[in-house]
Coordinates of C-alpha atoms in Angstrom, one line a residue:
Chain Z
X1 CA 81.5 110.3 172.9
X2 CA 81.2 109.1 176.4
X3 CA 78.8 106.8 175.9
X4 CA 80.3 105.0 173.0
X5 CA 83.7 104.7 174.7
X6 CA 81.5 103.0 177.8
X7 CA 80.0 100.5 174.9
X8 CA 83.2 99.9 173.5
X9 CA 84.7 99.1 177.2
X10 CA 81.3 96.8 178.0
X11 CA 81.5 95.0 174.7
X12 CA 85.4 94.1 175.4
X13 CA 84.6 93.1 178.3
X14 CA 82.2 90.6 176.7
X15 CA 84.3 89.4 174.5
X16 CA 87.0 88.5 178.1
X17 CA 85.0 87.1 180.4
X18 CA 81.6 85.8 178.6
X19 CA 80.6 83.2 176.6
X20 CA 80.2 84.0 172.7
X21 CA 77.0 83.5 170.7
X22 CA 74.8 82.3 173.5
X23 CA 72.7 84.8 176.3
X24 CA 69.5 84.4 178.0
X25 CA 66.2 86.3 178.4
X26 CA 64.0 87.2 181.4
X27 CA 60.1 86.9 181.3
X28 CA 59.3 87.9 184.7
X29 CA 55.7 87.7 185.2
X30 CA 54.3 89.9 188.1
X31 CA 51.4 89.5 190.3
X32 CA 49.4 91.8 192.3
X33 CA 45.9 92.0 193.2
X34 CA 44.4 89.8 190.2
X35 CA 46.4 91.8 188.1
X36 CA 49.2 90.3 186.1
X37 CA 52.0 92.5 184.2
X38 CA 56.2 91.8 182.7
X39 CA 58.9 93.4 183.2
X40 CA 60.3 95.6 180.1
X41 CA 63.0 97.6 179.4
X42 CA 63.4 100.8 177.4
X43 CA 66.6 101.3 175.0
X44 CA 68.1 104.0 175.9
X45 CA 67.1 107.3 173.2
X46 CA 64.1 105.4 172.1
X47 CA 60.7 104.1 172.2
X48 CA 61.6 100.6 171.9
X49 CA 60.7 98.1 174.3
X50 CA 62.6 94.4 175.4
X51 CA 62.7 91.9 177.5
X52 CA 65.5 92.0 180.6
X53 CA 68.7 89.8 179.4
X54 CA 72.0 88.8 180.5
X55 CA 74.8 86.7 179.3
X56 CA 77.2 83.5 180.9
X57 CA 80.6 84.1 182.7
X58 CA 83.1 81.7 181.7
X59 CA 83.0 80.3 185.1
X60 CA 79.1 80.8 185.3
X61 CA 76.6 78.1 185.3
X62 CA 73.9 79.3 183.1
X63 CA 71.3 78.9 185.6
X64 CA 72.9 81.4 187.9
X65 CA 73.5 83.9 185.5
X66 CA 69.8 83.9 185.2
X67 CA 69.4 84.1 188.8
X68 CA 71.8 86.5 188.7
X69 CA 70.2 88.7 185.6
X70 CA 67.3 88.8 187.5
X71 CA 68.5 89.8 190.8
X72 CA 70.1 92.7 188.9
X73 CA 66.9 94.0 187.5
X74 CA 64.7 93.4 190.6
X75 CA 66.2 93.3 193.7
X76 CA 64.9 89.5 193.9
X77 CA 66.5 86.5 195.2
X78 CA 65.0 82.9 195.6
X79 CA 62.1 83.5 193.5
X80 CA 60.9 80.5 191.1
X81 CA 62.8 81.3 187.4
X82 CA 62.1 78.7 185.0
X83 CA 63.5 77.7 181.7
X84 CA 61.2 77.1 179.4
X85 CA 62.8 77.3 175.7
X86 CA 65.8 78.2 173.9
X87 CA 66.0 80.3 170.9
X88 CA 67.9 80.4 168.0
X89 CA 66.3 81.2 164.6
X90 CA 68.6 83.0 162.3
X91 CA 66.1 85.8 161.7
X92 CA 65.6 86.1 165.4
X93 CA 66.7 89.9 165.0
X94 CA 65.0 91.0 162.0
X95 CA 62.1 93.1 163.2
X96 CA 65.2 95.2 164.9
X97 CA 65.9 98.0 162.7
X98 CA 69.6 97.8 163.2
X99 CA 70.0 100.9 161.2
X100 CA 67.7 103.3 163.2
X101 CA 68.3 102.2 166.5
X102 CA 72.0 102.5 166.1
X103 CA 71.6 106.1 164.5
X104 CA 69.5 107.5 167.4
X105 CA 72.1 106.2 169.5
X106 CA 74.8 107.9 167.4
X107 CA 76.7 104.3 166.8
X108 CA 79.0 103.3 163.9
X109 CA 78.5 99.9 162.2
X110 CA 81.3 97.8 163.4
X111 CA 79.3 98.0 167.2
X112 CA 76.1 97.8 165.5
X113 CA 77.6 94.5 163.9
X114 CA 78.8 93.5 167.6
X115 CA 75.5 94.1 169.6
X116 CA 72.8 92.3 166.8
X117 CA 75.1 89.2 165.6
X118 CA 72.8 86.5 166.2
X119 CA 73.0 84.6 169.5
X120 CA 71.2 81.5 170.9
X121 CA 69.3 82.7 173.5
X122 CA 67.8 80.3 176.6
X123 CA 64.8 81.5 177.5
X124 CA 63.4 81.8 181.2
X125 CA 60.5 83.1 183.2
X126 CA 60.2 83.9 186.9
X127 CA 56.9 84.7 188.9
X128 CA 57.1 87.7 191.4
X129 CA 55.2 89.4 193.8
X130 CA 55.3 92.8 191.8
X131 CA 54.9 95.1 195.2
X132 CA 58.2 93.5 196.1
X133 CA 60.3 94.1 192.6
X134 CA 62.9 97.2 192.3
X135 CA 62.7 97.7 188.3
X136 CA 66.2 98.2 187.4
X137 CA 67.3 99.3 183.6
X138 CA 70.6 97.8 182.6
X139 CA 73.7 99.6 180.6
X140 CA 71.7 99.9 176.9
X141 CA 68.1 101.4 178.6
X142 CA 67.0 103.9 180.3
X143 CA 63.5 102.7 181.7
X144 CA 62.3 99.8 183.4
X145 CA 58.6 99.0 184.6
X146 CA 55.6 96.9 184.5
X147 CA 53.5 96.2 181.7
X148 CA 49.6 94.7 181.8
X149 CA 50.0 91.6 179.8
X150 CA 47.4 92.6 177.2
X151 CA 49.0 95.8 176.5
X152 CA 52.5 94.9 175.9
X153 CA 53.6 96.9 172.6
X154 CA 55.1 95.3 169.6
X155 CA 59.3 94.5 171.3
X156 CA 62.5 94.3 169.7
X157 CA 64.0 90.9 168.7
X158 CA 61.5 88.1 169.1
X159 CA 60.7 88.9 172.7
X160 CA 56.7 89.2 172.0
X161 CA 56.9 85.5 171.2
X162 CA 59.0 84.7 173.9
X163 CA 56.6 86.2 176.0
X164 CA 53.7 84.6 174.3
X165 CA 55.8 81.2 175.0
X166 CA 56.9 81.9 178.5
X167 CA 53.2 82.3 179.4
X168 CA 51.8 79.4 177.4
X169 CA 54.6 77.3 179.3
X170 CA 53.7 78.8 182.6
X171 CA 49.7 78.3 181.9
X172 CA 50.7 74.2 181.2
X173 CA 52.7 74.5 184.2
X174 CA 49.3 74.9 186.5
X175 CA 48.0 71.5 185.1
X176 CA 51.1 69.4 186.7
X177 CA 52.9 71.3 189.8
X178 CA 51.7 73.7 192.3
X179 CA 51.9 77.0 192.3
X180 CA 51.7 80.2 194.6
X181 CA 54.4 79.5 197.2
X182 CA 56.1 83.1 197.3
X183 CA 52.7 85.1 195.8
X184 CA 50.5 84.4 198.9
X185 CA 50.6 85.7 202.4
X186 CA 51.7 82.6 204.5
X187 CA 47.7 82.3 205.3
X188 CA 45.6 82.7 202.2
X189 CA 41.6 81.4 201.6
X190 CA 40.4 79.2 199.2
X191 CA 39.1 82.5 197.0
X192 CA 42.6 84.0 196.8
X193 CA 44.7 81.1 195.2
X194 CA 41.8 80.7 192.9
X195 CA 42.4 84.3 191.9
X196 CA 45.9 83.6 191.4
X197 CA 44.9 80.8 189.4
X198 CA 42.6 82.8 187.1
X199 CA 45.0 85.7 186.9
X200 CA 47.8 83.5 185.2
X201 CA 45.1 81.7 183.5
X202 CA 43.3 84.6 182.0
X203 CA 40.0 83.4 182.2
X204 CA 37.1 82.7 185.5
X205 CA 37.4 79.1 186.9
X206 CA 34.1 77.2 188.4
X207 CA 34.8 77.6 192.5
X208 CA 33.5 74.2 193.2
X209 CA 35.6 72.4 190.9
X210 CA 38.8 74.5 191.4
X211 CA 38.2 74.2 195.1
X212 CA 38.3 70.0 194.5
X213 CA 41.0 69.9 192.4
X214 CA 43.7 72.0 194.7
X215 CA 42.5 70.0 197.5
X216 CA 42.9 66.7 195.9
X217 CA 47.0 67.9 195.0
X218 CA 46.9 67.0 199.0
X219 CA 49.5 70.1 199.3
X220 CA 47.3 72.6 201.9
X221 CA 47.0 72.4 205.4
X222 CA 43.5 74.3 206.4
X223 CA 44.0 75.8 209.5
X224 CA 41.1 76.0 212.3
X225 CA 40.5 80.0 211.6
X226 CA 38.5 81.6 209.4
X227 CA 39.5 85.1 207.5
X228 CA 37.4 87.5 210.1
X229 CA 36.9 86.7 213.2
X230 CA 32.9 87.3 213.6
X231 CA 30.9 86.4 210.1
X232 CA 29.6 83.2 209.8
X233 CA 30.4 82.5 206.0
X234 CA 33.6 84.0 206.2
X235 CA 36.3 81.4 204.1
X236 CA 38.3 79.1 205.8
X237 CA 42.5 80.0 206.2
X238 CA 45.0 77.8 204.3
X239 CA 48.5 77.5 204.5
X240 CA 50.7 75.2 202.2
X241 CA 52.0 72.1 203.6
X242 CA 55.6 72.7 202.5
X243 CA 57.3 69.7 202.6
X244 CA 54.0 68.2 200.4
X245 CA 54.2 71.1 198.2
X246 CA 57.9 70.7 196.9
X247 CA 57.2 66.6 196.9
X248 CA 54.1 68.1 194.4
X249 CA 56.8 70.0 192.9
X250 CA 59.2 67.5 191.7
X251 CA 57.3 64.6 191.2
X252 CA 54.6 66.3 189.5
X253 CA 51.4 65.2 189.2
X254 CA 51.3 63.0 185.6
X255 CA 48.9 61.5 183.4
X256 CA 46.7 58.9 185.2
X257 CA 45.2 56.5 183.0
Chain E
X1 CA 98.6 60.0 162.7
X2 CA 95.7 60.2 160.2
X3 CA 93.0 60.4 162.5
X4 CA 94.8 63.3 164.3
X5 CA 94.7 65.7 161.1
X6 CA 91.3 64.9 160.2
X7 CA 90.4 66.1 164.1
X8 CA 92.5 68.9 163.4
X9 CA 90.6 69.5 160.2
X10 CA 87.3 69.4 162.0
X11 CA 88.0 71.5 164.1
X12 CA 88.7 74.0 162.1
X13 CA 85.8 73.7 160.1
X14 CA 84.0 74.3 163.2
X15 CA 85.8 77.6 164.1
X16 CA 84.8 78.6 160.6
X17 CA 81.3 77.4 159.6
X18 CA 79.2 76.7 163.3
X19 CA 78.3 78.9 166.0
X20 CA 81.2 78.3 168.9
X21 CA 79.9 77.9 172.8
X22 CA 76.4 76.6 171.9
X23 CA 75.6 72.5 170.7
X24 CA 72.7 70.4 170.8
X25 CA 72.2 67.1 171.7
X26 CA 69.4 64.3 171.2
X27 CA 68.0 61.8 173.0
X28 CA 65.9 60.0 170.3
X29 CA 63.6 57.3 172.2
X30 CA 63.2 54.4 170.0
X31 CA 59.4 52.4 170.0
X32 CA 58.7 49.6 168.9
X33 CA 56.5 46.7 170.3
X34 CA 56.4 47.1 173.7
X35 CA 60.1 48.4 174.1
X36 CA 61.1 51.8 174.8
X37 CA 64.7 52.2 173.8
X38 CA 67.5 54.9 173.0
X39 CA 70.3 55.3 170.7
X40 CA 73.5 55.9 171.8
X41 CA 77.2 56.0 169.9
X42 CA 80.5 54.7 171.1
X43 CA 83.2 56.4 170.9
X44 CA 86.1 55.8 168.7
X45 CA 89.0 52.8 170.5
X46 CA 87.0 53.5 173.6
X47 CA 83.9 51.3 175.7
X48 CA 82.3 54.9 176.4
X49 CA 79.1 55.6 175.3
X50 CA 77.3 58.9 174.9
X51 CA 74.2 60.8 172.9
X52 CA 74.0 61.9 169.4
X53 CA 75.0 65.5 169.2
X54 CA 75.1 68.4 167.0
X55 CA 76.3 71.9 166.1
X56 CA 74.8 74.6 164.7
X57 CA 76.1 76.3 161.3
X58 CA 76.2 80.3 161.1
X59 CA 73.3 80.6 159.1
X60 CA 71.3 77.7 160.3
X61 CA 68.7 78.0 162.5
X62 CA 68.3 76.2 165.9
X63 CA 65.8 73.5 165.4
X64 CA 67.4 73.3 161.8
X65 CA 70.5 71.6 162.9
X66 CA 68.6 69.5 165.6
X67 CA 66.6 68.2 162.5
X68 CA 69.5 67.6 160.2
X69 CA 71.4 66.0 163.7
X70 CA 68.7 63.8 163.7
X71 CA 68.3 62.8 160.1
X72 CA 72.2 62.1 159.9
X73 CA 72.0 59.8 163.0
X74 CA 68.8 57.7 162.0
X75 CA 67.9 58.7 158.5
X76 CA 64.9 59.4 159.6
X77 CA 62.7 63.0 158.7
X78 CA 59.5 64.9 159.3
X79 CA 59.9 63.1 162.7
X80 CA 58.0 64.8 166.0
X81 CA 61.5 66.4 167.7
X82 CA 60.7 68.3 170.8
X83 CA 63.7 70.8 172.4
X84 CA 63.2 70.1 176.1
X85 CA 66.5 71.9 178.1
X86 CA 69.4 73.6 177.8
X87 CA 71.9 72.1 180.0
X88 CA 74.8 74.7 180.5
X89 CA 76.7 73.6 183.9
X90 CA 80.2 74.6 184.1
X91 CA 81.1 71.3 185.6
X92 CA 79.2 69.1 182.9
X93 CA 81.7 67.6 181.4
X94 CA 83.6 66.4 184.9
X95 CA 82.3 63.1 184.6
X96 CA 84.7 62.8 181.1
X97 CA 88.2 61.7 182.0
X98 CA 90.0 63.9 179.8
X99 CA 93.4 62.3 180.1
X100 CA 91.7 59.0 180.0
X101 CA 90.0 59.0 176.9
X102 CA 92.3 61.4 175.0
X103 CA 95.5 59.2 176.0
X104 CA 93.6 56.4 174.0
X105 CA 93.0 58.0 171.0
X106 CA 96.3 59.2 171.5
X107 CA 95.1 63.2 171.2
X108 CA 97.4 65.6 172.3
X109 CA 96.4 68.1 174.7
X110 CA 95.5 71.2 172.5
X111 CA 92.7 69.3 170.6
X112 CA 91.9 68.1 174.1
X113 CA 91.1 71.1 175.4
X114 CA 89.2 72.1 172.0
X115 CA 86.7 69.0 172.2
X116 CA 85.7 69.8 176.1
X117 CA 85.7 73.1 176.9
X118 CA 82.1 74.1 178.4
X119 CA 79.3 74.7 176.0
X120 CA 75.7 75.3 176.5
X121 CA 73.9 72.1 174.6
X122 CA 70.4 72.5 173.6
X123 CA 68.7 69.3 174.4
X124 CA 66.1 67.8 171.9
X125 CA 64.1 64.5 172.2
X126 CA 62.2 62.6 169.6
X127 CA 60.3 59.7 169.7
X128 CA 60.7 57.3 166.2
X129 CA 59.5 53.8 165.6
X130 CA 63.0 52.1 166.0
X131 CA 62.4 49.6 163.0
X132 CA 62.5 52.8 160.7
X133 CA 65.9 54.1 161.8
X134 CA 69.3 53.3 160.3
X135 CA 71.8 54.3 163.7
X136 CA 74.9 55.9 161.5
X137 CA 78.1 56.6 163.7
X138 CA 79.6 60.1 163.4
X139 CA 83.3 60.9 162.9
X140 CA 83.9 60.7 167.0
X141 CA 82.1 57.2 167.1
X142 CA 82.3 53.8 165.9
X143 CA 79.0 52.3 167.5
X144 CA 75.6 53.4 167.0
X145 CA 73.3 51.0 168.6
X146 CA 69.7 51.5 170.8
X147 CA 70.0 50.3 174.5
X148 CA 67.2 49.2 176.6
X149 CA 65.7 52.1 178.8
X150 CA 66.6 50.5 181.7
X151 CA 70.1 49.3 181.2
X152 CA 71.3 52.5 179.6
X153 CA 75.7 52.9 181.2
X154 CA 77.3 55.3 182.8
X155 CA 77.7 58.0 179.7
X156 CA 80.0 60.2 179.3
X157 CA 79.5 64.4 180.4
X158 CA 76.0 65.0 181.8
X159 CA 74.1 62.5 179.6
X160 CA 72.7 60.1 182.3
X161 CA 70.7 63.6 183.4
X162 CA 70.1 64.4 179.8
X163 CA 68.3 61.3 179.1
X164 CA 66.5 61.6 182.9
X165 CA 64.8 64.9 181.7
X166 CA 63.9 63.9 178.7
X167 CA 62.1 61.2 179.6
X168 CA 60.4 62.6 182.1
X169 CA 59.4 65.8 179.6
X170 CA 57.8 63.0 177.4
X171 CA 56.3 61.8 179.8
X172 CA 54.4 64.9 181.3
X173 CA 53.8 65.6 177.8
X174 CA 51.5 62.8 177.7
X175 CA 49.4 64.4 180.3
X176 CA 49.0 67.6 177.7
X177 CA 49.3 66.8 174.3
X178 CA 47.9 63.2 172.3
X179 CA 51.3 61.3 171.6
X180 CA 50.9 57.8 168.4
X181 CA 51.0 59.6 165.5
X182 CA 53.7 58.3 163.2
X183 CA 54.0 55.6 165.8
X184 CA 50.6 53.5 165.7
X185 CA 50.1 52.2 162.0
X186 CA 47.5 53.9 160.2
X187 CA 44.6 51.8 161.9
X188 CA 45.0 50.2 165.2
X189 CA 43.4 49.3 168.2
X190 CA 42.4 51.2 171.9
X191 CA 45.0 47.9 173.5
X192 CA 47.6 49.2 170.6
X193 CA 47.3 52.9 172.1
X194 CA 47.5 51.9 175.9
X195 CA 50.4 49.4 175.1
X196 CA 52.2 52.7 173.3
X197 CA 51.2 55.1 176.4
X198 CA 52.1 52.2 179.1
X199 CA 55.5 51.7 177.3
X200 CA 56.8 55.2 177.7
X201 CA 55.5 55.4 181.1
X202 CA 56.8 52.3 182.2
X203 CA 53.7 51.3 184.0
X204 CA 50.2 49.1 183.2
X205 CA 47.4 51.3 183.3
X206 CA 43.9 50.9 183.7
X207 CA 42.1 49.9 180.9
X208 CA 38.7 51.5 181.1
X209 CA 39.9 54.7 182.4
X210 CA 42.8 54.6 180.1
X211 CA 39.9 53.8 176.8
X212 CA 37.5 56.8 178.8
X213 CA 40.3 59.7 178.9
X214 CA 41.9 58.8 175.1
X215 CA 38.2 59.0 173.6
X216 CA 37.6 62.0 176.0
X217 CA 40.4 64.3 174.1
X218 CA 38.0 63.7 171.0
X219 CA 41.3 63.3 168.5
X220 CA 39.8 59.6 167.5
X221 CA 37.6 58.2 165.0
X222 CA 36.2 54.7 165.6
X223 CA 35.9 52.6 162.4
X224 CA 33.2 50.7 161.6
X225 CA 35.6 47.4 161.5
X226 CA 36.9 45.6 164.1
X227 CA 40.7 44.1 164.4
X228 CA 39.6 40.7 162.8
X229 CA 37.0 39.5 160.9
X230 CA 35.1 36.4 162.4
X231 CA 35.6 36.7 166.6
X232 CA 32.5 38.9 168.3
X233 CA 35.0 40.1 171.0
X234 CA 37.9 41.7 168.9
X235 CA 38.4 44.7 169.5
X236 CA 37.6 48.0 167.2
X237 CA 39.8 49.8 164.8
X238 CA 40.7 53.7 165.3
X239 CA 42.4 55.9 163.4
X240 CA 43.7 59.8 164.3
X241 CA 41.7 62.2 163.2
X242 CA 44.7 64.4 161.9
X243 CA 43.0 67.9 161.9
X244 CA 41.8 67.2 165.8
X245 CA 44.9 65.9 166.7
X246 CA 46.4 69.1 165.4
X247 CA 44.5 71.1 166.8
X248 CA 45.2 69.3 170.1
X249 CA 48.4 69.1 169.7
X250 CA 48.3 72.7 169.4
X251 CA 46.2 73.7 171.9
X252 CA 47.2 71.5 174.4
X253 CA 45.2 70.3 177.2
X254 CA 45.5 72.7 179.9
X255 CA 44.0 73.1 183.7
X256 CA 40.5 73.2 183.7
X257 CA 39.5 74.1 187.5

C-alpha cells in the first residue's frame, strides 16, 4: 500500500533526524467575537479527534519546533505559544485503541508498536486570532478545524486533559501578565478587552472593577477619541503602551503583601 | 580504571532500563528559619557544582521518577514537588567544558559524548524544611550540600537559568495558591507565616496587609491560645485548615475583575 510505504518512509525518518521518546503538543486557543474554540485534528479513516503535535530535530531547540509545529498547522508566525506542562504518565496512551485505529488504517503491528510507544510529551498553548488561522492536517489526519471549547469530543491520548490544563494555565495567566496584544485591533475600548477577558475566563466580569484593575497594570495608553465620532456615551479608544506591556510581561505582576 | 567500568556499566543500564533523550532535574529549595537555600552536588575530583537530576525508567511515569529523584537526594517523601519547565535548548550544555572536566576524571571521549549529548530535562521544584533532609551524593558526585540563595556559583549546563525559573515559578505561585503546609509546625503564628512568605520572596512585607490577604483566602483557623502564656501582646496561634487549603490549593486563586 501507498500509504503504508509513506509511514514507513516518515517513521524512518524519525528515527534519523528526531529526537527519541520525547514530542510536544499544541493547544492553540482561538478567539473571535467572544467566542473561544481549539484547534483539532482528525486521524485520517476515522472519527477520532487530537490535538496538533510535532517532534525535536536533532539540531532543534524544542521551543522552535513548537513554533515551528504551529506554523505548519496555521499559517502563524510570532503569536504567543506557551509551555505550560510536560507529560509523561505511562498510561498516557491507554484510552487509544491501538488495535482499531491501526485496523481502519489497514497497519500491521510492528508500526502500530512504532507510532503509540510512550513518549514524554511538553505541552504548549498559543492564543490566536482565529479569522487569521489556515487549519492545516498533518501526515496521519485528514481534517483540521475549530472546535467551541464546551463541545470538544472525548480525544485520543490524554489530550482532553491537556486541554483542560492548557486552559486552567492560561486562565491563571490573566491574574499576573497581560494579555490581548495580537487579539485586538491596534485601538480597542474598554468593553472589548473586557470581552476578551470573559471569553478566556468563561464567566461575566463586574465592568467597574475590571475597568480598575486593567488600568491599574499601568499598560494602556487612552487615546483622545472616542469609538464613533458623534454619540455622547460612546467608550473611550485604547491602545497598549507597548514597551509597558512587555515590562508587565516579564516582570509580572506578583503577590503584594 | 574502576571508576571507568562502573560509568561504562551505567550507562548501559541506562540504554536498557530509562527512557533515552528525556531527564529531569530538581531544584529543591531548602527553608528553614529565615534562610532560603538549595541543594546542590559536586561533581566527582572536580570544584563544579550542579542540580540533582534524574532519569526516567521505561515503565515509570514522569512525576514518578521526579519523586523517587527526590527521595534519593534528601530522603525526604510526600513532599509538595511542583514540575515548572522543560528546558530543551540545543546549546544547554555549552557552558560544560567537556574536555575540561572529562580530562579530570580521566574519561575517554566515547563515554564523553554519552554523558552530554542534548536531552530535554523536565524541571521540578520542591520546597522542604532543610533540617529534614539528608543531601545523599549520586554516583557522578561527591558533595551534596545546600548553598545560600544568593551565593549560589556558576553551575554547570543551564542550571543558573534552571534555578532562575524556578524561583521565580514559586514565587508567582504564592500569588495563586496558599504555600506553609509541611513547612510551618502544626501551630504557629501570623509573624511565623509572613517570615515564611518574606523569605521566599526575598523582601519584608507589610504586616497588616500581609495578616488582611492570608486571613482573606479563608484557609486559617485562629486558635483560641495565643504563642505564650502570661504576656497580653503575644501574638495568636493558627493552624491550616487542611480541607480549605486543599481546596485552595486546588482551585487556585484566579483573576477576579
Amino acid at each position: 500500500m501507498e500509504y503504508q510505504k509513506a509511514l514507513r518512509q516518515l517513521i524512518e525518518e524519525f528515527k534519523t533526524n528526531f529526537m527519541p521518546s520525547v514530542s510536544l503538543d499544541l493547544a492553540i486557543f482561538g478567539f473571535h467575537d467572544g467566542q473561544l474554540k481549539v484547534l483539532l485534528l482528525r486521524w485520517k479513516g476515522t472519527d477520532d479527534w487530537c490535538l496538533p503535535g510535532g517532534r525535536i530535530r536533532h539540531e532543534e531547540n524544542l521551543e522552535v519546533a513548537a513554533y515551528r509545529s504551529l506554523q505548519q498547522r496555521t499559517g502563524l508566525r510570532e503569536i504567543f505559544l506557551q509551555q505550560f506542562h510536560t507529560f509523561g504518565d505511562v498510561m498516557r496512551y491507554t484510552n487509544f485503541s491501538k488495535q482499531e485505529t491501526m485496523a481502519k488504517l489497514g497497519l500491521p503491528e510492528d508500526i502500530t508498536e512504532e507510532l503509540v510507544s510512550r513518549d514524554v510529551s511538553v505541552g504548549y498553548y498559543a492564543l490566536v486570532e482565529f479569522a487569521n488561522a489556515v487549519p492545516t492536517p498533518d501526515f496521519f489526519t485528514e481534517e483540521c478545524r475549530w472546535w467551541d471549547i464546551d463541545q470538544i469530543p472525548p480525544l485520543l491520548f490524554d489530550h482532553n486533559d491537556m486541554i483542560k490544563l492548557a486552559l486552567k494555565t492560561l486562565r491563571r495567566q490573566l491574574s499576573y501578565q497581560p494579555i490581548g496584544y495580537n487579539l485586538l485591533p491596534d485601538k480597542f475600548t474598554m468593553p472589548d478587552i473586557q470581552q476578551l477577558y470573559e471569553t478566556i475566563l468563561g464567566q461575566t466580569l463586574d465592568r467597574r472593577n475590571f475597568q480598575k484593575r486593567m488600568l491599574g497594570y499601568n499598560i494602556l495608553e487612552r487615546l483622545e477619541e472616542r469609538k464613533t465620532g458623534g454619540a455622547h456615551k460612546a467608550p473611550y479608544l485604547y491602545r497598549f503602551d507597548k514597551e509597558k506591556y512587555e515590562k508587565a510581561l516579564a516582570e509580572e505582576i506578583l503577590f503584594v503583601g
